mmCIF file of C-alpha atoms in Angstrom:
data_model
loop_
_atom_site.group_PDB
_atom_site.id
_atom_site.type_symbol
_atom_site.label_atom_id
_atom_site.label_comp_id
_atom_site.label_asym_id
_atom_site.label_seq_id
_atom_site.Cartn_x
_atom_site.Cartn_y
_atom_site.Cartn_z
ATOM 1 C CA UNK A 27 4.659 12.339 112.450
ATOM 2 C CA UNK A 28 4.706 14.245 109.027
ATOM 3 C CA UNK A 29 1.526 15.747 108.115
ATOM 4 C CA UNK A 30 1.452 13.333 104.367
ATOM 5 C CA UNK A 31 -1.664 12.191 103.724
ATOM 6 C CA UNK A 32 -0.877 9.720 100.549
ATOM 7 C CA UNK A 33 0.639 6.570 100.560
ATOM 8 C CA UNK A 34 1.023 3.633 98.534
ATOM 9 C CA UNK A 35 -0.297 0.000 99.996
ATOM 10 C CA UNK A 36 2.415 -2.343 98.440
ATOM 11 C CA UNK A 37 0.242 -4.868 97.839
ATOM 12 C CA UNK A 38 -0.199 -3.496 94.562
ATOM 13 C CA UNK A 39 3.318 -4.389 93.842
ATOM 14 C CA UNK A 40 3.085 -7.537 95.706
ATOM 15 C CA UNK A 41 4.838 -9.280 92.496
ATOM 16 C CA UNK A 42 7.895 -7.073 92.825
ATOM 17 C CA UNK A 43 8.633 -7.486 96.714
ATOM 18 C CA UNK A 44 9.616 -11.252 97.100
ATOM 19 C CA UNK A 45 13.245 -10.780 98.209
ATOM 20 C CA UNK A 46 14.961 -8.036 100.027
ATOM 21 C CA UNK A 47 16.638 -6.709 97.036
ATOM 22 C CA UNK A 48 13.371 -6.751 95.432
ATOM 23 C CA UNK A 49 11.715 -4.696 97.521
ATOM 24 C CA UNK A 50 14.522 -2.730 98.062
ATOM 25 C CA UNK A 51 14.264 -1.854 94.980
ATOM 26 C CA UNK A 52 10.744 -1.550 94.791
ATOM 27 C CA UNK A 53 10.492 0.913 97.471
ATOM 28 C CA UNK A 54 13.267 3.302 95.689
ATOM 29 C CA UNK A 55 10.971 3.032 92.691
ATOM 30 C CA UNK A 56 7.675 4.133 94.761
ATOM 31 C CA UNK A 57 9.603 6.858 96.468
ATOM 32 C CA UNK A 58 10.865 8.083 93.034
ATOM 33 C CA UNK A 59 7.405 8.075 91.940
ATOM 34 C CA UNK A 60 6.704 10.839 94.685
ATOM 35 C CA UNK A 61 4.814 8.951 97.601
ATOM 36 C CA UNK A 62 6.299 9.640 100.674
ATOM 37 C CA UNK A 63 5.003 6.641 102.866
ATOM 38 C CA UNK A 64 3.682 3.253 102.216
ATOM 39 C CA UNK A 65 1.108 0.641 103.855
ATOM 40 C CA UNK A 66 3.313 -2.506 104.274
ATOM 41 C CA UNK A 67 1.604 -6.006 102.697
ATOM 42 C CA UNK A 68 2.360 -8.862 100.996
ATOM 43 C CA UNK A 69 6.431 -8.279 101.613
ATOM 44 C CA UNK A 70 8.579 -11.510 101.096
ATOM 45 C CA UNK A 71 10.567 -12.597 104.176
ATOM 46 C CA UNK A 72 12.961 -9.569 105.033
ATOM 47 C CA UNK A 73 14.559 -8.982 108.816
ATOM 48 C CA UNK A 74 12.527 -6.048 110.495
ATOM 49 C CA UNK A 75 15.393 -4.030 111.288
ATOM 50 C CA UNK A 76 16.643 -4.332 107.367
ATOM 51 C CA UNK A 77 13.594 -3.241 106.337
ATOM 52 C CA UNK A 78 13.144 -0.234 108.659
ATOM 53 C CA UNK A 79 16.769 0.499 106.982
ATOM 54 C CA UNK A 80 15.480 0.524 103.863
ATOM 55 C CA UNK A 81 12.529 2.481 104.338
ATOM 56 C CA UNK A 82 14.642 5.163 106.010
ATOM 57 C CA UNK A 83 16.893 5.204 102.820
ATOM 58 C CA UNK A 84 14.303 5.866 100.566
ATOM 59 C CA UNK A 85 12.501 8.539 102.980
ATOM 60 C CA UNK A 86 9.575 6.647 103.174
ATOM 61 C CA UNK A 87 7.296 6.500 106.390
ATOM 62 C CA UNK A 88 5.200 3.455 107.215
ATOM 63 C CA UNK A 89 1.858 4.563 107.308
ATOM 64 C CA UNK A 90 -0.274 1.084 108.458
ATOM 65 C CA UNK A 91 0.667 -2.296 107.684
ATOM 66 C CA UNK A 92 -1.228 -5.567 107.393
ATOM 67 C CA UNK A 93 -0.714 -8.129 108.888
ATOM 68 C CA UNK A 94 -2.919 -11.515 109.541
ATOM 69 C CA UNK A 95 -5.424 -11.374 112.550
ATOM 70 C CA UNK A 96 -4.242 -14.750 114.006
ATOM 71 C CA UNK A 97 -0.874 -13.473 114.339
ATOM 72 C CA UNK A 98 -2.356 -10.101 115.769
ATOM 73 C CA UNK A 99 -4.112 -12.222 118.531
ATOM 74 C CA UNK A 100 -1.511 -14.660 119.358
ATOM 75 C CA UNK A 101 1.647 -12.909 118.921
ATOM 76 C CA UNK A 102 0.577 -9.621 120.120
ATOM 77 C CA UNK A 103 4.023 -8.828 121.924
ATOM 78 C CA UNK A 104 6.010 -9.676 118.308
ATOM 79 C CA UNK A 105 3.633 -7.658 116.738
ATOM 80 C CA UNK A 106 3.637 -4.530 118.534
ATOM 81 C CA UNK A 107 7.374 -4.813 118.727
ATOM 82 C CA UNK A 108 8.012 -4.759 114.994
ATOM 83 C CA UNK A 109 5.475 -1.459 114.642
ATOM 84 C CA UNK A 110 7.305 -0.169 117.382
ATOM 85 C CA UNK A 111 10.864 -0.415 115.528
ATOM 86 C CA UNK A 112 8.912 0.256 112.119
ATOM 87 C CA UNK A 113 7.497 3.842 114.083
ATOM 88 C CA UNK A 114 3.997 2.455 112.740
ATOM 89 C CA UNK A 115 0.633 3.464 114.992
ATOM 90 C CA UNK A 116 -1.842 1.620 112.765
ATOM 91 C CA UNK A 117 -2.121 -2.398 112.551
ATOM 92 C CA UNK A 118 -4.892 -3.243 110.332
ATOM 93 C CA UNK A 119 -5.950 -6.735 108.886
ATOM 94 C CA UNK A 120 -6.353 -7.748 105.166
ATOM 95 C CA UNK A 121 -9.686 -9.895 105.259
ATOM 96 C CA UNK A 122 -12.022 -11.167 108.141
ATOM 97 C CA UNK A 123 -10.748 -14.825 109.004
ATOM 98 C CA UNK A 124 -13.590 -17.644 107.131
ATOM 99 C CA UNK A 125 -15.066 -18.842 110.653
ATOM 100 C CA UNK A 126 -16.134 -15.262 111.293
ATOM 101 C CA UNK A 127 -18.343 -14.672 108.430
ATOM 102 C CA UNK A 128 -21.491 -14.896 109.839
ATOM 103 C CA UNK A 129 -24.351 -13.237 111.937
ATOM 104 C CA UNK A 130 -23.059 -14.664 114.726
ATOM 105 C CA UNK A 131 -19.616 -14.550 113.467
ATOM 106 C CA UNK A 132 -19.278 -11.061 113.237
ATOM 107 C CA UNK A 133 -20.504 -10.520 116.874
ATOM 108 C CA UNK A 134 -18.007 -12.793 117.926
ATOM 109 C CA UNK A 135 -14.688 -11.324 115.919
ATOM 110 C CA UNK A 136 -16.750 -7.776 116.958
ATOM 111 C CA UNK A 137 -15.860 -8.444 121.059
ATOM 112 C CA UNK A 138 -12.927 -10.881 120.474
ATOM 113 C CA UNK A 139 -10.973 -8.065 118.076
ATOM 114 C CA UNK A 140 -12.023 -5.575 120.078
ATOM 115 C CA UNK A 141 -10.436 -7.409 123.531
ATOM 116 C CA UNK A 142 -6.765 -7.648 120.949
ATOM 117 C CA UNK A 143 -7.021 -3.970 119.767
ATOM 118 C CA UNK A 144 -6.710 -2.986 123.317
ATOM 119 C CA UNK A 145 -3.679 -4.777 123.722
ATOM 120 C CA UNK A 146 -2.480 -2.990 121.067
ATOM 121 C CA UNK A 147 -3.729 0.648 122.132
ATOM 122 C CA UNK A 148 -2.033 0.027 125.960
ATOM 123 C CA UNK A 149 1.060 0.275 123.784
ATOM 124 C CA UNK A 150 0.636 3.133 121.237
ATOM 125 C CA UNK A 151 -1.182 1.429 118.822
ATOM 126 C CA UNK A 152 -4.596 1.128 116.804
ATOM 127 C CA UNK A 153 -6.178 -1.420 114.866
ATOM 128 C CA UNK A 154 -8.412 -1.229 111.777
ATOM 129 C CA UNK A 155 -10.101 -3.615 109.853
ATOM 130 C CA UNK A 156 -10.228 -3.726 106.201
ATOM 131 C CA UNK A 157 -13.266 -4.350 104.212
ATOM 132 C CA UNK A 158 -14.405 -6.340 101.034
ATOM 133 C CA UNK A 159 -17.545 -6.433 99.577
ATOM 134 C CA UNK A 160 -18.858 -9.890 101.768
ATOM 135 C CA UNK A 161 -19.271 -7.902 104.642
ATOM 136 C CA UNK A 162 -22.539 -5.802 103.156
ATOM 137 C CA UNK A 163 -24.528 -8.746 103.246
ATOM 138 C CA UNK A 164 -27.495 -8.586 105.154
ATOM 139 C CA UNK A 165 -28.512 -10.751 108.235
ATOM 140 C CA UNK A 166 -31.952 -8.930 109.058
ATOM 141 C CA UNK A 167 -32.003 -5.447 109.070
ATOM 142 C CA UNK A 168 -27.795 -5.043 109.470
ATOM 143 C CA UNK A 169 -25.063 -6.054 106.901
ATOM 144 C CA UNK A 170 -22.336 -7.719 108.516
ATOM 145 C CA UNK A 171 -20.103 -4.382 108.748
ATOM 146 C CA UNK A 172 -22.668 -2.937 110.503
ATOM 147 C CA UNK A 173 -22.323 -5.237 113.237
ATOM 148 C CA UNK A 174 -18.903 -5.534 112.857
ATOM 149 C CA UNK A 175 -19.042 -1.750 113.882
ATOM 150 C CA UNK A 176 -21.875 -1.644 116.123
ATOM 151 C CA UNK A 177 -20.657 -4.706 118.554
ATOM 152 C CA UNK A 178 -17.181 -3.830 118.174
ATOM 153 C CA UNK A 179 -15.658 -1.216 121.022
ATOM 154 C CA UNK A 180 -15.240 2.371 119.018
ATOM 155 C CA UNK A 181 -12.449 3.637 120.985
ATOM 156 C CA UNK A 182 -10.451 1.033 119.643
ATOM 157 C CA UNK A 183 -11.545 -0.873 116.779
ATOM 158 C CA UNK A 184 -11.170 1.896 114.319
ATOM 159 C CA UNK A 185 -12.065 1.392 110.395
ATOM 160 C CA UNK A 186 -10.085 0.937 107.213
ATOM 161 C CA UNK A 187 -12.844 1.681 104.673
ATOM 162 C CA UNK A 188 -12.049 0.431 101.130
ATOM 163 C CA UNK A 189 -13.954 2.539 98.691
ATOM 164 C CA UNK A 190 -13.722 -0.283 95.969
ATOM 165 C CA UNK A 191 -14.934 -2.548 97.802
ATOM 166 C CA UNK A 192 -18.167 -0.688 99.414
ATOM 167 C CA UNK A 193 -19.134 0.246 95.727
ATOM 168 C CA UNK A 194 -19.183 -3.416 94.669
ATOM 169 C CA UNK A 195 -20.820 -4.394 97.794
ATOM 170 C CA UNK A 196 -23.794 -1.773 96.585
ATOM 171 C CA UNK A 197 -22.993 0.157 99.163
ATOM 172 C CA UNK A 198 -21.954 4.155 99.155
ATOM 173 C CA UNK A 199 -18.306 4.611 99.877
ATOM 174 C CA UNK A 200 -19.045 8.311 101.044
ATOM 175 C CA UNK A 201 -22.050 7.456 103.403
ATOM 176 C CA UNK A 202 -20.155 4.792 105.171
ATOM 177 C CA UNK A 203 -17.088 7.274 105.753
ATOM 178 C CA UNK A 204 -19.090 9.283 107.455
ATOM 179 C CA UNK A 205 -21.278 6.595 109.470
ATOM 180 C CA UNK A 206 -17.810 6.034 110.665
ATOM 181 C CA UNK A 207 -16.811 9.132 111.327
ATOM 182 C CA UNK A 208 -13.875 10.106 114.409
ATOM 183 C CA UNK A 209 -12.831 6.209 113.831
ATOM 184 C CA UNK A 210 -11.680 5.710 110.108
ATOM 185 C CA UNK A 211 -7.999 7.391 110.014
ATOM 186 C CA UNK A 212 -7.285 4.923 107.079
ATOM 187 C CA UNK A 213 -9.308 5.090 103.599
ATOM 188 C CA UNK A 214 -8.289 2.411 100.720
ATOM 189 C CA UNK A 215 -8.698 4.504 97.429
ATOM 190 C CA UNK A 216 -9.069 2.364 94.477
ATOM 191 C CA UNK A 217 -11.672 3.713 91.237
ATOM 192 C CA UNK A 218 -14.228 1.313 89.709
ATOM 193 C CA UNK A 219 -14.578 0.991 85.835
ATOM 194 C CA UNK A 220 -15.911 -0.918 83.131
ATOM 195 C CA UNK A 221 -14.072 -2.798 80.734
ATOM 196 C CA UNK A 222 -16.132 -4.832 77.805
ATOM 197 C CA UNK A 223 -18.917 -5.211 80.643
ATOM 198 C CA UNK A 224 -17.326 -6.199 83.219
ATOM 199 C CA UNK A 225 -15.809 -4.358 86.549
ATOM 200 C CA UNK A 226 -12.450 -3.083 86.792
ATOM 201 C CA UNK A 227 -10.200 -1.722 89.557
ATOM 202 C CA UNK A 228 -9.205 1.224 88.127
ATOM 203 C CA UNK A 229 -6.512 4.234 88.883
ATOM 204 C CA UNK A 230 -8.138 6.735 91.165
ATOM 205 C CA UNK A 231 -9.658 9.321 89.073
ATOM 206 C CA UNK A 232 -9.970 6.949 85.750
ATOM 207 C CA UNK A 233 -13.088 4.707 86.983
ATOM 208 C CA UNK A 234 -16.963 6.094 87.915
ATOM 209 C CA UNK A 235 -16.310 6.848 91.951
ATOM 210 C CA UNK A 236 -17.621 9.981 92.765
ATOM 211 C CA UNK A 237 -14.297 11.276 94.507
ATOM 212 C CA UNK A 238 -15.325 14.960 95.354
ATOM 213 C CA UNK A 239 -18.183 13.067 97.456
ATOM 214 C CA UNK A 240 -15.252 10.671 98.988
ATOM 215 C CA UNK A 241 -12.894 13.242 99.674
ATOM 216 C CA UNK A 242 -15.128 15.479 101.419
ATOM 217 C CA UNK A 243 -16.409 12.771 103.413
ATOM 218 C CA UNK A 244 -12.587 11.839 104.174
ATOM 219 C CA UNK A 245 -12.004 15.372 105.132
ATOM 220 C CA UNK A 246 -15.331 15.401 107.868
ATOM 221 C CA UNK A 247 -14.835 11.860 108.903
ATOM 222 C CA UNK A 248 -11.072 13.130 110.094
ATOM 223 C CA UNK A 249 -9.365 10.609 107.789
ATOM 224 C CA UNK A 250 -5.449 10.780 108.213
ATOM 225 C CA UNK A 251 -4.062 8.485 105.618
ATOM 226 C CA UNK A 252 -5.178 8.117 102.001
ATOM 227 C CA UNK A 253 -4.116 4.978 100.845
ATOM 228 C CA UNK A 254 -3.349 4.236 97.276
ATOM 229 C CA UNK A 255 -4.216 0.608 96.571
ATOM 230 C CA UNK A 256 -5.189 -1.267 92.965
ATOM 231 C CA UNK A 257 -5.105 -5.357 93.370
ATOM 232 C CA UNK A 258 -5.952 -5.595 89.993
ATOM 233 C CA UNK A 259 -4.073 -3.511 86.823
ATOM 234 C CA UNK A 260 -4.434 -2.491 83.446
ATOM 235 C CA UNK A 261 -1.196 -1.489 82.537
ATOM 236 C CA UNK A 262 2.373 -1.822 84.785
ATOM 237 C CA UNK A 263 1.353 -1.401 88.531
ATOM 238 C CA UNK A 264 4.108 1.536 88.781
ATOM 239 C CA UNK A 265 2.286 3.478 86.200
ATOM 240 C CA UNK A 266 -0.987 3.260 88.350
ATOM 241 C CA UNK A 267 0.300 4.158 91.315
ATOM 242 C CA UNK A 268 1.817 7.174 89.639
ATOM 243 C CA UNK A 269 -1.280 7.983 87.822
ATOM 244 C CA UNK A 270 -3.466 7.600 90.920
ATOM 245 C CA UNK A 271 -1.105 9.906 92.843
ATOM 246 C CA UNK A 272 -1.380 12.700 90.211
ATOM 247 C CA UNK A 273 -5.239 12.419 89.891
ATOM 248 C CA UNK A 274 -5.195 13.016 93.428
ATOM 249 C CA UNK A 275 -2.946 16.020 93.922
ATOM 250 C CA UNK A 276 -5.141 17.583 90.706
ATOM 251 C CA UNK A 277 -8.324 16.835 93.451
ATOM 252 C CA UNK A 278 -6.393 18.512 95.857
ATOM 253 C CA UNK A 279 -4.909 15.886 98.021
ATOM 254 C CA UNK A 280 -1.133 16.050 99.114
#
């Protein structure tokens, strides 16, 4: 594996990744931009092995990829297939299915993910969840990641912390990456702003984060990929993610 920290999660250009020629396309754009791998979402229907061919074309390494947890669970052999073909180690999930949210809930997708991720490890891989801002409500004396994290096995239910997201859930984006520390190898960086009152995603750098705090907590938590991701943009999508990746090589990233 390359030692590239920063990719690009293709969410972000989820509008320009429909058809294969779109995202084709799409993915000779990013690479021209300068990223040299990509977290795979939101792609339109596309043969595995085209893709891969693709990807290849453009240079671009597949860093994670999301994909839904019911397919994770009940197509595990499909799954770990495509990653395999794709040379991807980390299968991470977008959002925590709706029956799960819950004290209870999150005890229960806490042992039932963590039975699935080690499936996944047996054959190279890791998982990762993905957080929003839900999770950080409280039940007692634990927000729901916390239990998410606590229940859940560490050696293989590993953490894809989305700084955004923990900001907007009140929490400390820098303090969680290190309460997770030796089990978060994927980081969603997004900024927050302000915009006539009310919050903004914003490009990396161009919001209120404190990123020296979050990068030095990436560096101590043993973070391997930095993932670009903006759901949400001000101006063309390809802009941001080249603006985001120049704010962080100026930080020090590469």
């Amino acid at each position: 594996m390359s030692q590239t920290a920063i990719a690009a999660q293709m969410y972000t250009l989820r509008d320009f990744t429909k058809t294969p020629e779109d995202i084709a396309a799409t993915m000779k754009k990013v690479a021209d931009i300068g990223y040299k791998a990509v977290q795979l979402s939101a792609l339109g229907k596309i043969e595995i092995k085209e893709l891969k061919k693709i990807l290849d074309s453009e240079g671009l390494e597949v860093c994670a990829t999301h994909v839904p947890y019911e397919r994770i669970r009940d197509d595990t052999s499909a799954v770990i297939e495509e990653h395999q073909i794709l040379n991807c180690r980390y299968v991470a999930i977008g959002s925590l299915p709706s029956e799960f949210r819950g004290a209870e809930g999150y005890a229960k997708f806490a042992k039932e993910a963590s039975e699935v991720a080690r499936k996944l490890s047996q054959a190279g891989l890791s998982f990762a969840y993905h957080n929003h801002s839900f999770e950080l409500e409280k039940y007692g004396s634990r927000t729901g990641l916390d239990i998410l994290y606590q229940e859940s096995d560490p050696e293989v239910f590993k953490a894809e912390i989305d700084t955004y997201w923990i900001q907007h859930g009140g929490g400390d984006p820098a303090a969680w990456i290190r309460k997770l520390s030796g089990r978060v190898p994927l980081v969603h960086l997004k900024d927050m702003g302000i915009l006539d009152g009310k919050q903004i995603m914003a490009e990396v750098g161009e919001g209120n984060l404190n990123w020296p705090a979050i990068l030095d907590a990436c560096r101590e938590a043993g973070v391997r990929w930095y993932i670009v991701e903006q759901d949400t943009c001000q101006r063309d999508p390809f802009e941001s993610l080249a603006i985001s990746l120049k704010n962080l090589q100026n930080m020090g990233l590469s």
